[in-house]
Coordinates of C-alpha atoms in Angstrom, one line a residue:
Chain A
M1199 CA 28.4 7.6 -30.7
K1200 CA 25.2 6.9 -28.8
A1201 CA 25.0 3.8 -26.6
R1202 CA 21.9 2.8 -28.5
D1203 CA 24.1 2.5 -31.6
L1204 CA 27.1 1.0 -29.8
F1205 CA 25.1 -1.9 -28.3
R1206 CA 22.2 -2.4 -30.7
V1207 CA 22.2 -5.9 -32.0
P1208 CA 23.4 -6.0 -35.6
D1209 CA 21.3 -7.8 -38.3
K1210 CA 23.6 -10.7 -38.4
F1211 CA 25.6 -11.6 -35.3
T1212 CA 26.9 -14.5 -33.2
L1213 CA 27.4 -14.2 -29.5
R1214 CA 30.7 -16.1 -30.0
E1215 CA 32.1 -13.1 -31.8
E1216 CA 30.8 -10.5 -29.3
D1217 CA 33.5 -9.4 -26.8
A1218 CA 32.0 -9.6 -23.3
A1219 CA 34.9 -7.5 -21.9
R1220 CA 34.7 -4.5 -24.2
Q1221 CA 34.2 -1.1 -22.6
P1222 CA 33.4 1.5 -25.2
L1223 CA 32.0 3.9 -22.6
G1224 CA 33.9 5.5 -19.7
D1225 CA 37.7 5.7 -19.2
G1226 CA 38.4 2.1 -18.4
S1227 CA 38.6 2.6 -14.7
K1228 CA 36.1 1.1 -12.2
S1229 CA 36.0 4.3 -10.1
G1230 CA 35.5 6.4 -13.2
D1231 CA 32.7 4.2 -14.5
K1232 CA 31.0 4.4 -11.1
E1233 CA 31.2 8.1 -10.9
R1234 CA 29.9 8.5 -14.4
T1235 CA 27.0 6.1 -13.7
D1236 CA 26.0 8.3 -10.7
Q1237 CA 26.0 11.3 -13.0
V1238 CA 24.0 9.6 -15.7
L1239 CA 21.5 8.3 -13.1
E1240 CA 21.0 11.8 -11.7
R1241 CA 19.9 12.9 -15.2
V1242 CA 17.7 9.8 -15.6
S1243 CA 16.1 10.6 -12.2
D1244 CA 15.3 14.2 -13.3
L1245 CA 13.7 12.9 -16.5
Q1246 CA 11.9 10.1 -14.7
T1247 CA 10.2 12.7 -12.4
I1248 CA 8.8 14.4 -15.6
L1249 CA 7.8 11.0 -17.0
Y1250 CA 5.9 10.4 -13.8
A1251 CA 4.4 13.9 -13.6
Q1252 CA 3.3 13.8 -17.3
R1253 CA 1.7 10.3 -17.1
K1254 CA 1.8 9.9 -20.8
H1255 CA 4.6 7.4 -21.7
K1256 CA 5.4 4.0 -20.4
V1257 CA 8.9 2.5 -20.4
L1258 CA 9.8 -1.3 -20.2
L1259 CA 13.3 -2.4 -19.6
V1260 CA 13.8 -6.2 -20.0
L1261 CA 17.0 -7.7 -18.6
Q1262 CA 18.1 -11.2 -19.7
G1263 CA 21.4 -13.0 -19.3
M1264 CA 23.0 -16.2 -18.1
D1265 CA 23.4 -16.9 -14.4
T1266 CA 25.7 -14.5 -12.7
S1267 CA 25.6 -12.1 -15.6
G1268 CA 24.5 -9.4 -13.2
K1269 CA 20.8 -8.8 -13.6
D1270 CA 20.2 -8.3 -9.8
G1271 CA 23.3 -6.0 -9.6
A1272 CA 22.0 -3.9 -12.5
V1273 CA 18.6 -3.5 -10.9
R1274 CA 20.2 -2.5 -7.6
S1275 CA 22.3 0.1 -9.5
L1276 CA 19.2 1.6 -11.1
Y1277 CA 17.4 1.9 -7.8
S1278 CA 20.4 3.6 -6.2
G1279 CA 19.8 6.7 -8.3
I1280 CA 16.1 6.6 -9.4
N1281 CA 13.1 7.5 -7.4
P1282 CA 11.3 4.3 -6.5
V1283 CA 7.9 6.0 -7.0
G1284 CA 7.2 5.2 -10.6
L1285 CA 9.9 2.5 -10.8
R1286 CA 8.9 -1.1 -10.5
A1287 CA 11.1 -4.1 -10.8
T1288 CA 9.7 -7.6 -11.1
S1289 CA 11.8 -10.8 -10.9
F1290 CA 10.4 -13.7 -12.8
K1291 CA 11.5 -17.0 -11.3
A1292 CA 10.4 -20.5 -12.4
P1293 CA 6.6 -20.4 -12.8
T1294 CA 4.6 -21.4 -9.7
P1295 CA 1.9 -24.1 -10.3
L1296 CA -0.6 -21.3 -10.3
E1297 CA 1.3 -19.3 -13.0
A1298 CA 2.0 -22.5 -15.0
G1299 CA -1.8 -23.0 -15.2
Y1300 CA -2.1 -20.0 -17.5
D1301 CA -0.5 -19.1 -20.8
Y1302 CA 3.1 -17.9 -20.4
L1303 CA 2.4 -14.2 -21.1
W1304 CA -0.3 -14.1 -18.3
R1305 CA 2.0 -13.4 -15.4
V1306 CA 4.2 -11.1 -17.4
H1307 CA 1.3 -8.9 -18.6
Q1308 CA 0.3 -8.1 -15.1
H1309 CA 3.6 -6.3 -14.5
V1310 CA 4.0 -4.1 -17.6
P1311 CA 4.4 -0.4 -16.9
A1312 CA 1.4 1.9 -16.6
K1313 CA 1.5 5.5 -17.8
G1314 CA 4.3 7.4 -16.1
E1315 CA 6.1 4.3 -15.0
I1316 CA 9.4 2.6 -15.7
A1317 CA 9.1 -1.2 -15.3
I1318 CA 12.1 -3.5 -15.1
F1319 CA 11.8 -7.2 -15.9
N1320 CA 14.5 -9.2 -14.2
R1321 CA 14.1 -12.2 -16.6
S1322 CA 10.9 -12.2 -18.5
H1323 CA 8.7 -14.0 -21.0
Y1324 CA 11.9 -14.8 -22.9
E1325 CA 12.6 -17.6 -20.4
E1326 CA 9.8 -19.4 -22.2
V1327 CA 11.9 -19.7 -25.4
L1328 CA 15.2 -20.1 -23.7
I1329 CA 15.4 -22.6 -20.8
T1330 CA 12.4 -24.5 -22.1
R1331 CA 14.1 -24.9 -25.4
V1332 CA 17.5 -25.9 -24.0
L1333 CA 15.8 -28.5 -21.8
K1334 CA 13.9 -29.7 -24.8
Q1335 CA 10.5 -29.0 -23.1
I1336 CA 9.5 -27.4 -26.4
G1337 CA 10.6 -28.2 -29.9
S1338 CA 11.6 -25.9 -32.7
K1339 CA 8.1 -25.6 -34.2
E1340 CA 6.6 -24.5 -30.8
C1341 CA 9.5 -22.2 -30.3
Q1342 CA 8.8 -20.4 -33.6
R1343 CA 5.2 -20.1 -32.6
R1344 CA 6.1 -18.5 -29.3
Y1345 CA 8.4 -16.0 -31.1
G1346 CA 5.3 -15.0 -33.0
H1347 CA 3.3 -14.6 -29.8
I1348 CA 6.2 -12.5 -28.3
R1349 CA 6.5 -10.3 -31.4
D1350 CA 2.7 -9.7 -31.4
F1351 CA 2.6 -9.0 -27.6
E1352 CA 5.5 -6.5 -27.8
R1353 CA 4.0 -4.8 -30.9
M1354 CA 0.8 -4.3 -29.0
L1355 CA 2.6 -2.8 -26.0
A1356 CA 4.6 -0.5 -28.3
E1357 CA 1.4 0.6 -30.2
T1358 CA -0.3 1.4 -26.9
G1359 CA 2.4 3.7 -25.7
T1360 CA 5.2 1.6 -24.3
T1361 CA 8.8 2.2 -25.1
I1362 CA 10.6 -1.1 -24.9
V1363 CA 14.3 -1.6 -24.3
K1364 CA 15.6 -5.2 -24.2
V1365 CA 19.1 -5.9 -22.8
F1366 CA 21.1 -9.1 -23.0
L1367 CA 23.9 -9.0 -20.4
H1368 CA 26.7 -10.8 -22.1
I1369 CA 29.4 -12.4 -19.9
S1370 CA 32.1 -14.8 -21.0
K1371 CA 32.2 -18.4 -19.9
D1372 CA 35.4 -17.8 -18.0
E1373 CA 33.9 -14.8 -16.1
Q1374 CA 31.0 -17.0 -15.1
R1375 CA 33.4 -19.6 -13.8
K1376 CA 35.0 -17.1 -11.5
R1377 CA 31.7 -15.8 -10.2
L1378 CA 30.3 -19.3 -9.6
Q1379 CA 33.5 -20.3 -7.8
A1380 CA 33.3 -17.2 -5.6
R1381 CA 29.7 -18.1 -4.7
L1382 CA 30.8 -21.6 -3.6
E1383 CA 33.7 -20.4 -1.5
D1384 CA 32.1 -17.4 0.2
P1385 CA 29.7 -18.4 3.0
K1386 CA 27.9 -15.1 2.4
K1387 CA 27.3 -16.0 -1.2
Q1388 CA 26.9 -19.8 -1.0
W1389 CA 23.1 -19.5 -0.5
K1390 CA 22.8 -18.1 -4.0
F1391 CA 24.3 -21.3 -5.4
D1392 CA 22.0 -23.8 -7.0
Q1393 CA 22.9 -27.2 -8.5
S1394 CA 21.1 -26.1 -11.7
D1395 CA 23.7 -23.4 -12.1
I1396 CA 26.2 -26.1 -13.0
D1397 CA 23.8 -28.1 -15.1
Q1398 CA 23.1 -25.0 -17.1
R1399 CA 26.7 -24.1 -17.4
K1400 CA 27.4 -27.5 -19.0
K1401 CA 24.9 -26.5 -21.7
W1402 CA 26.6 -23.1 -22.2
R1403 CA 26.8 -23.4 -26.0
T1404 CA 23.2 -24.5 -26.4
F1405 CA 22.1 -21.6 -24.2
Q1406 CA 24.1 -19.1 -26.3
D1407 CA 22.6 -20.5 -29.4
A1408 CA 19.1 -20.2 -28.0
Y1409 CA 19.7 -16.6 -27.0
E1410 CA 21.1 -15.8 -30.5
D1411 CA 18.1 -17.3 -32.1
A1412 CA 15.6 -15.6 -29.8
I1413 CA 17.3 -12.2 -30.1
L1414 CA 17.4 -12.3 -33.9
A1415 CA 13.8 -13.5 -34.1
T1416 CA 12.4 -10.7 -31.8
D1417 CA 14.6 -7.7 -32.5
A1418 CA 12.5 -4.8 -33.9
D1419 CA 12.8 -1.0 -34.0
H1420 CA 9.9 -0.8 -31.6
A1421 CA 11.4 -3.5 -29.4
P1422 CA 15.1 -3.4 -29.9
W1423 CA 17.7 -5.7 -28.3
F1424 CA 21.0 -4.4 -27.0
I1425 CA 24.0 -6.6 -26.3
V1426 CA 25.7 -5.2 -23.2
P1427 CA 29.1 -6.5 -22.3
A1428 CA 28.9 -7.6 -18.7
D1429 CA 32.3 -8.9 -17.6
S1430 CA 32.9 -5.6 -15.9
K1431 CA 30.2 -4.7 -13.4
P1432 CA 30.8 -1.0 -13.3
H1433 CA 30.8 -0.7 -17.1
R1434 CA 27.7 -2.8 -17.3
D1435 CA 25.9 -0.4 -14.9
L1436 CA 27.1 2.6 -16.9
A1437 CA 25.9 1.0 -20.2
I1438 CA 22.4 0.3 -18.9
A1439 CA 22.0 3.7 -17.2
T1440 CA 23.1 5.4 -20.5
L1441 CA 20.7 3.3 -22.6
L1442 CA 17.9 4.3 -20.2
L1443 CA 19.0 8.0 -20.3
E1444 CA 19.0 8.1 -24.1
T1445 CA 15.6 6.4 -24.2
L1446 CA 14.1 9.0 -21.9
Q1447 CA 15.7 11.8 -23.8
D1448 CA 14.2 10.6 -27.1
L1449 CA 10.7 10.8 -25.5
R1450 CA 11.0 14.6 -25.3
L1451 CA 9.3 14.7 -22.0
R1452 CA 7.6 17.9 -20.9
W1453 CA 6.4 19.1 -17.5
P1454 CA 2.6 19.4 -17.3
P1455 CA 1.8 23.0 -18.1
P1456 CA 1.8 25.0 -14.8
D1457 CA -1.4 26.7 -13.7
A1458 CA -0.8 30.4 -13.1
K1459 CA -3.8 30.6 -10.8
L1460 CA -2.5 27.9 -8.6
A1461 CA 0.9 29.6 -8.3
E1462 CA -0.8 32.6 -6.8
L1463 CA -2.8 30.6 -4.2
K1464 CA -1.8 31.2 -0.6
I1465 CA -2.0 28.2 1.8
R1466 CA -3.4 29.0 5.3
Chain B
M840 CA 18.0 4.6 24.4
K841 CA 16.6 2.6 21.5
A842 CA 14.6 4.2 18.7
R843 CA 11.9 1.6 19.3
D844 CA 11.5 3.1 22.8
L845 CA 12.0 6.7 21.8
F846 CA 9.2 6.6 19.2
R847 CA 6.8 3.9 20.5
V848 CA 3.4 5.4 21.0
P849 CA 2.6 5.7 24.7
D850 CA -0.5 4.2 26.2
K851 CA -2.1 7.6 26.5
F852 CA -1.2 10.3 24.1
T853 CA -2.5 13.1 22.0
L854 CA -0.9 14.2 18.7
R855 CA -1.4 17.8 19.9
E856 CA 1.2 17.3 22.5
E857 CA 3.7 15.4 20.3
D858 CA 6.5 17.7 19.0
A859 CA 6.9 17.2 15.3
A860 CA 10.2 19.0 15.4
R861 CA 12.0 17.0 18.0
Q862 CA 15.2 15.3 16.9
P863 CA 16.3 12.8 19.6
L864 CA 18.7 11.0 17.2
G865 CA 21.8 12.5 15.5
D866 CA 23.6 15.7 16.2
G867 CA 21.0 18.2 15.0
S868 CA 22.7 18.9 11.7
K869 CA 21.2 17.9 8.3
S870 CA 24.5 16.7 7.0
G871 CA 25.2 14.7 10.1
D872 CA 21.8 13.0 9.9
K873 CA 22.3 12.1 6.3
E874 CA 25.7 10.6 7.0
R875 CA 24.4 8.6 9.9
T876 CA 21.4 7.4 7.8
D877 CA 23.8 6.1 5.2
Q878 CA 25.7 4.2 7.9
V879 CA 22.6 2.8 9.4
L880 CA 21.3 1.7 6.0
E881 CA 24.5 0.0 5.2
R882 CA 23.9 -2.2 8.3
V883 CA 20.3 -2.7 7.4
S884 CA 21.4 -3.8 3.9
D885 CA 23.8 -6.4 5.4
L886 CA 21.1 -7.8 7.6
Q887 CA 18.5 -7.7 4.8
T888 CA 20.8 -9.9 2.7
I889 CA 20.8 -12.5 5.5
L890 CA 17.0 -12.1 5.8
Y891 CA 16.7 -12.8 2.1
A892 CA 19.1 -15.7 2.1
Q893 CA 17.5 -17.3 5.2
R894 CA 13.9 -17.1 3.9
K895 CA 12.5 -17.5 7.3
H896 CA 11.2 -14.1 8.5
K897 CA 8.9 -11.5 6.9
V898 CA 9.0 -7.8 7.7
L899 CA 6.2 -5.3 7.0
L900 CA 6.8 -1.6 7.4
V901 CA 3.6 0.5 7.2
L902 CA 4.0 4.3 6.5
Q903 CA 1.1 6.6 7.3
G904 CA 0.9 10.4 7.6
M905 CA -0.8 13.5 6.4
D906 CA -0.2 14.9 2.9
T907 CA 3.4 16.1 2.5
S908 CA 4.5 14.3 5.6
G909 CA 7.2 12.6 3.6
K910 CA 6.1 9.0 2.9
D911 CA 7.5 9.0 -0.7
G912 CA 10.7 10.6 0.5
A913 CA 11.1 8.0 3.2
V914 CA 10.6 5.1 0.7
R915 CA 13.2 6.7 -1.6
S916 CA 15.7 7.0 1.3
L917 CA 15.3 3.3 2.1
Y918 CA 15.8 2.2 -1.5
S919 CA 19.0 4.3 -1.7
G920 CA 20.7 1.9 0.7
I921 CA 18.9 -1.4 0.6
N922 CA 19.1 -4.1 -2.1
P923 CA 15.8 -3.9 -4.1
V924 CA 15.8 -7.7 -4.4
G925 CA 13.7 -8.7 -1.5
L926 CA 12.4 -5.1 -0.8
R927 CA 9.0 -4.2 -2.2
A928 CA 7.2 -0.9 -1.8
T929 CA 3.5 -0.6 -2.6
S930 CA 1.7 2.7 -2.8
F931 CA -2.0 2.5 -2.0
K932 CA -4.0 5.2 -3.8
A933 CA -7.7 5.8 -3.7
P934 CA -9.2 2.4 -4.5
T935 CA -10.0 1.7 -8.2
P936 CA -13.5 0.6 -9.1
L937 CA -12.1 -3.0 -9.3
E938 CA -10.5 -2.8 -5.8
A939 CA -13.6 -1.1 -4.3
G940 CA -15.6 -4.1 -5.4
Y941 CA -13.9 -6.2 -2.8
D942 CA -13.5 -6.0 1.0
Y943 CA -10.9 -3.3 1.9
L944 CA -8.2 -5.8 3.1
W945 CA -8.3 -7.6 -0.3
R946 CA -5.9 -5.4 -2.2
V947 CA -3.6 -5.0 0.8
H948 CA -3.3 -8.7 1.5
Q949 CA -1.9 -9.3 -2.0
H950 CA 1.2 -7.2 -1.1
V951 CA 2.2 -8.5 2.3
P952 CA 5.8 -9.7 2.5
A953 CA 6.7 -13.3 1.7
K954 CA 9.5 -15.2 3.6
G955 CA 12.8 -13.3 3.2
E956 CA 11.1 -10.1 2.1
I957 CA 10.7 -6.6 3.5
A958 CA 7.5 -5.0 2.3
I959 CA 6.8 -1.3 2.6
F960 CA 3.2 0.0 2.5
N961 CA 3.1 3.7 1.4
R962 CA -0.4 4.3 2.9
S963 CA -2.3 1.1 3.8
H964 CA -5.5 -0.5 5.1
Y965 CA -5.5 2.3 7.7
E966 CA -6.9 4.7 5.0
E967 CA -10.1 2.8 5.4
V968 CA -10.5 4.1 9.0
L969 CA -9.0 7.6 8.4
I970 CA -10.2 9.4 5.3
T971 CA -13.4 7.4 5.2
R972 CA -14.2 8.5 8.7
V973 CA -13.2 12.1 8.3
L974 CA -15.4 12.3 5.2
K975 CA -18.2 10.6 7.1
Q976 CA -18.4 7.8 4.7
I977 CA -18.4 5.5 7.7
G978 CA -19.8 6.1 11.2
S979 CA -18.3 5.4 14.5
K980 CA -19.8 1.9 14.8
E981 CA -18.5 0.8 11.5
C982 CA -15.1 2.3 12.3
Q983 CA -14.9 0.2 15.5
R984 CA -15.8 -2.8 13.5
R985 CA -13.0 -2.1 11.1
Y986 CA -10.5 -1.7 13.9
G987 CA -11.5 -5.2 14.9
H988 CA -10.8 -6.5 11.4
I989 CA -7.5 -4.7 11.3
R990 CA -6.5 -6.1 14.7
D991 CA -7.4 -9.6 13.6
F992 CA -5.6 -9.3 10.2
E993 CA -2.4 -8.0 11.8
R994 CA -2.5 -10.7 14.5
M995 CA -2.8 -13.4 11.9
L996 CA 0.1 -11.9 9.9
A997 CA 2.3 -11.7 13.1
E998 CA 1.4 -15.3 14.1
T999 CA 2.4 -16.5 10.6
G1000 CA 5.8 -15.0 10.9
T1001 CA 5.5 -11.4 10.0
T1002 CA 7.3 -8.7 12.0
I1003 CA 5.2 -5.5 11.7
V1004 CA 6.4 -2.0 12.2
K1005 CA 3.8 0.8 11.8
V1006 CA 5.1 4.4 11.5
F1007 CA 3.1 7.6 11.7
L1008 CA 5.0 10.5 10.1
H1009 CA 4.1 13.4 12.3
I1010 CA 4.4 16.9 10.8
S1011 CA 3.2 20.2 12.2
K1012 CA 0.4 22.1 10.5
D1013 CA 2.8 25.0 9.8
E1014 CA 5.4 22.7 8.2
Q1015 CA 2.6 21.4 5.9
R1016 CA 1.7 24.9 5.0
K1017 CA 5.3 25.5 3.9
R1018 CA 5.4 22.3 1.9
L1019 CA 2.1 22.9 0.1
Q1020 CA 3.1 26.4 -0.7
A1021 CA 6.3 25.2 -2.2
R1022 CA 4.3 22.8 -4.4
L1023 CA 2.2 25.6 -5.7
E1024 CA 5.0 27.9 -6.5
D1025 CA 7.5 25.5 -8.1
P1026 CA 6.6 24.4 -11.6
K1027 CA 8.5 21.2 -11.0
K1028 CA 6.4 20.4 -8.0
Q1029 CA 3.0 21.9 -9.0
W1030 CA 1.9 18.6 -10.6
K1031 CA 1.9 17.0 -7.2
F1032 CA -0.7 19.4 -6.0
D1033 CA -4.3 18.3 -5.7
Q1034 CA -7.3 20.4 -4.7
S1035 CA -8.1 17.7 -2.1
D1036 CA -4.8 18.6 -0.3
I1037 CA -6.5 21.9 0.7
D1038 CA -9.8 20.3 1.5
Q1039 CA -8.1 17.9 3.8
R1040 CA -5.9 20.6 5.4
K1041 CA -9.1 22.3 6.4
K1042 CA -10.1 19.2 8.3
W1043 CA -6.6 19.0 10.0
R1044 CA -8.0 18.6 13.5
T1045 CA -10.5 16.0 12.5
F1046 CA -7.8 14.0 10.7
Q1047 CA -5.5 14.2 13.7
D1048 CA -8.3 12.9 15.9
A1049 CA -8.9 10.1 13.6
Y1050 CA -5.2 9.2 13.6
E1051 CA -5.0 9.3 17.3
D1052 CA -8.1 7.1 17.6
A1053 CA -6.9 4.5 15.1
I1054 CA -3.4 4.4 16.5
L1055 CA -4.6 3.8 20.0
A1056 CA -7.1 1.2 18.9
T1057 CA -4.6 -0.9 16.9
D1058 CA -1.3 -0.5 18.8
A1059 CA -0.1 -3.9 20.0
D1060 CA 3.3 -5.4 20.9
H1061 CA 3.1 -7.6 17.8
A1062 CA 2.0 -4.7 15.6
P1063 CA 3.4 -1.6 17.3
W1064 CA 2.9 2.1 16.3
F1065 CA 5.8 4.5 16.3
I1066 CA 5.3 8.3 16.1
V1067 CA 8.2 9.7 14.1
P1068 CA 8.6 13.4 14.1
A1069 CA 8.8 14.5 10.4
D1070 CA 9.3 18.2 10.3
S1071 CA 13.0 17.5 9.5
K1072 CA 13.4 15.3 6.5
P1073 CA 16.9 14.0 7.2
H1074 CA 16.0 13.2 10.8
R1075 CA 12.8 11.5 9.6
D1076 CA 14.9 9.2 7.4
L1077 CA 17.4 8.5 10.1
A1078 CA 14.6 7.6 12.5
I1079 CA 12.9 5.2 10.1
A1080 CA 16.2 3.6 9.1
T1081 CA 17.1 3.1 12.8
L1082 CA 13.7 1.5 13.6
L1083 CA 14.2 -0.9 10.7
L1084 CA 17.8 -1.7 11.8
E1085 CA 16.6 -2.5 15.4
T1086 CA 13.8 -4.6 14.1
L1087 CA 16.2 -6.7 12.0
Q1088 CA 18.7 -7.0 14.8
D1089 CA 16.0 -8.3 17.1
L1090 CA 15.3 -11.1 14.6
R1091 CA 18.8 -12.6 15.3
L1092 CA 19.2 -13.5 11.7
R1093 CA 21.7 -16.2 10.7
W1094 CA 23.2 -17.2 7.4
P1095 CA 22.0 -20.5 6.1
P1096 CA 24.6 -23.1 7.3
P1097 CA 27.3 -23.4 4.6
D1098 CA 27.8 -26.7 2.9
A1099 CA 31.5 -27.8 3.3
K1100 CA 31.2 -30.1 0.2
L1101 CA 30.0 -27.2 -2.0
A1102 CA 32.9 -25.0 -0.8
E1103 CA 35.4 -27.7 -2.2
L1104 CA 33.7 -28.0 -5.6
K1105 CA 35.7 -26.7 -8.5
I1106 CA 33.8 -25.0 -11.4
R1107 CA 35.1 -25.9 -14.9

């Protein structure tokens, strides 16, 4: 079964019923998952070179998930195997005053992939219907309006040649507890800790509901959502790499036709 | 001897006398160089995490060199070992019409590192005193004026907390011939070939002179140039990784002081 089918969000679903620990790929061992991820990324890397050479398709990978769900780790894993020429990751933090002065798609639009590129969004425009809603900065009506903007924006991107893959990294509340605790106790991780991590954890259920709602409202065949179980880091990386591989395979990429005359040229 | 001393450009030098094949680091074997590069990058990666956590220093690595000298390869090597959070590579191509409408430092300034970041420039503002000069788009007087702009710009960056490392990847004319020929004959590399590669190769000597001149005019202790021999790819990667490691070591990076109260907090 393809990863695209294994992880695609069903028509009806609740995050409560999604198992964050399931590992449908790999053999259940960390070392096995890591080895397989390396193999998958090698194939991704080969296809990405063609993508870059052909300069026809654009690929956008959106990563969303609760704190500690492993967005940074997933980006790092992808960079370990893929040529950074033609790969571009953007982390969207809380908007700066400058950014907040514009509509909320403005800063995101600047970082969409160009022809031949794979762009990774580490958080994205979805923050504007998640944290803003949980903190009651926007109400239900405004949220629905934004779903509309997001759907329109993503359709435009798809119709102008962008293949969109949206991933929700799904961790359990207990796994998040362990990871936050480790941040606090390890002096080399404590700097990552932020009081807002705890505030947001207290609103766990409200966040999960906001995610469910946003995912269901914006899932589409041209902009599909995938729920990737993320309690296991190696399996999470394997799942994302495999989703990306299948996406590139479906594009049926081709080398630009070689020029026979050039092949005969002698450099002096 | 430190790599910073081994490769630092001397007060008087000519590229003609610089050996592009010398390998002062490592044991002379490709596998040995690769292994050592991995080890060096592991230490770079540890220090970069502190750099990122501390958010105090900024590091700018400028890569320049003739076609096929291995700028892309060097960037890829760095990304293979360093966490992409806090690492940002920008490739500067020929200016777009939009970019050309501004002064030539405008597009470059947008990509300098912020606090805690390492930025890599794959080509840079130096193109504006190299190719432009070789193609006689600017004369000697304008070129001198631009050296002044560049010196001022880099001094400002250094005085506002940026550690600058400028690397010239030095390949021999014969090694370039081999690499261009390989591009032509391999269908998987031919797309990289551009007629301008040959035009520029014909002006090899003029380019080398322009590099020499620009390097000597802009070398400074706060913005030093290093001549890295680049005929061997693994040794090139080892040399750049080592330069970066020594740079980070000199910054005497420290973890942000841990908060004892936080360490006692229990997450529920």
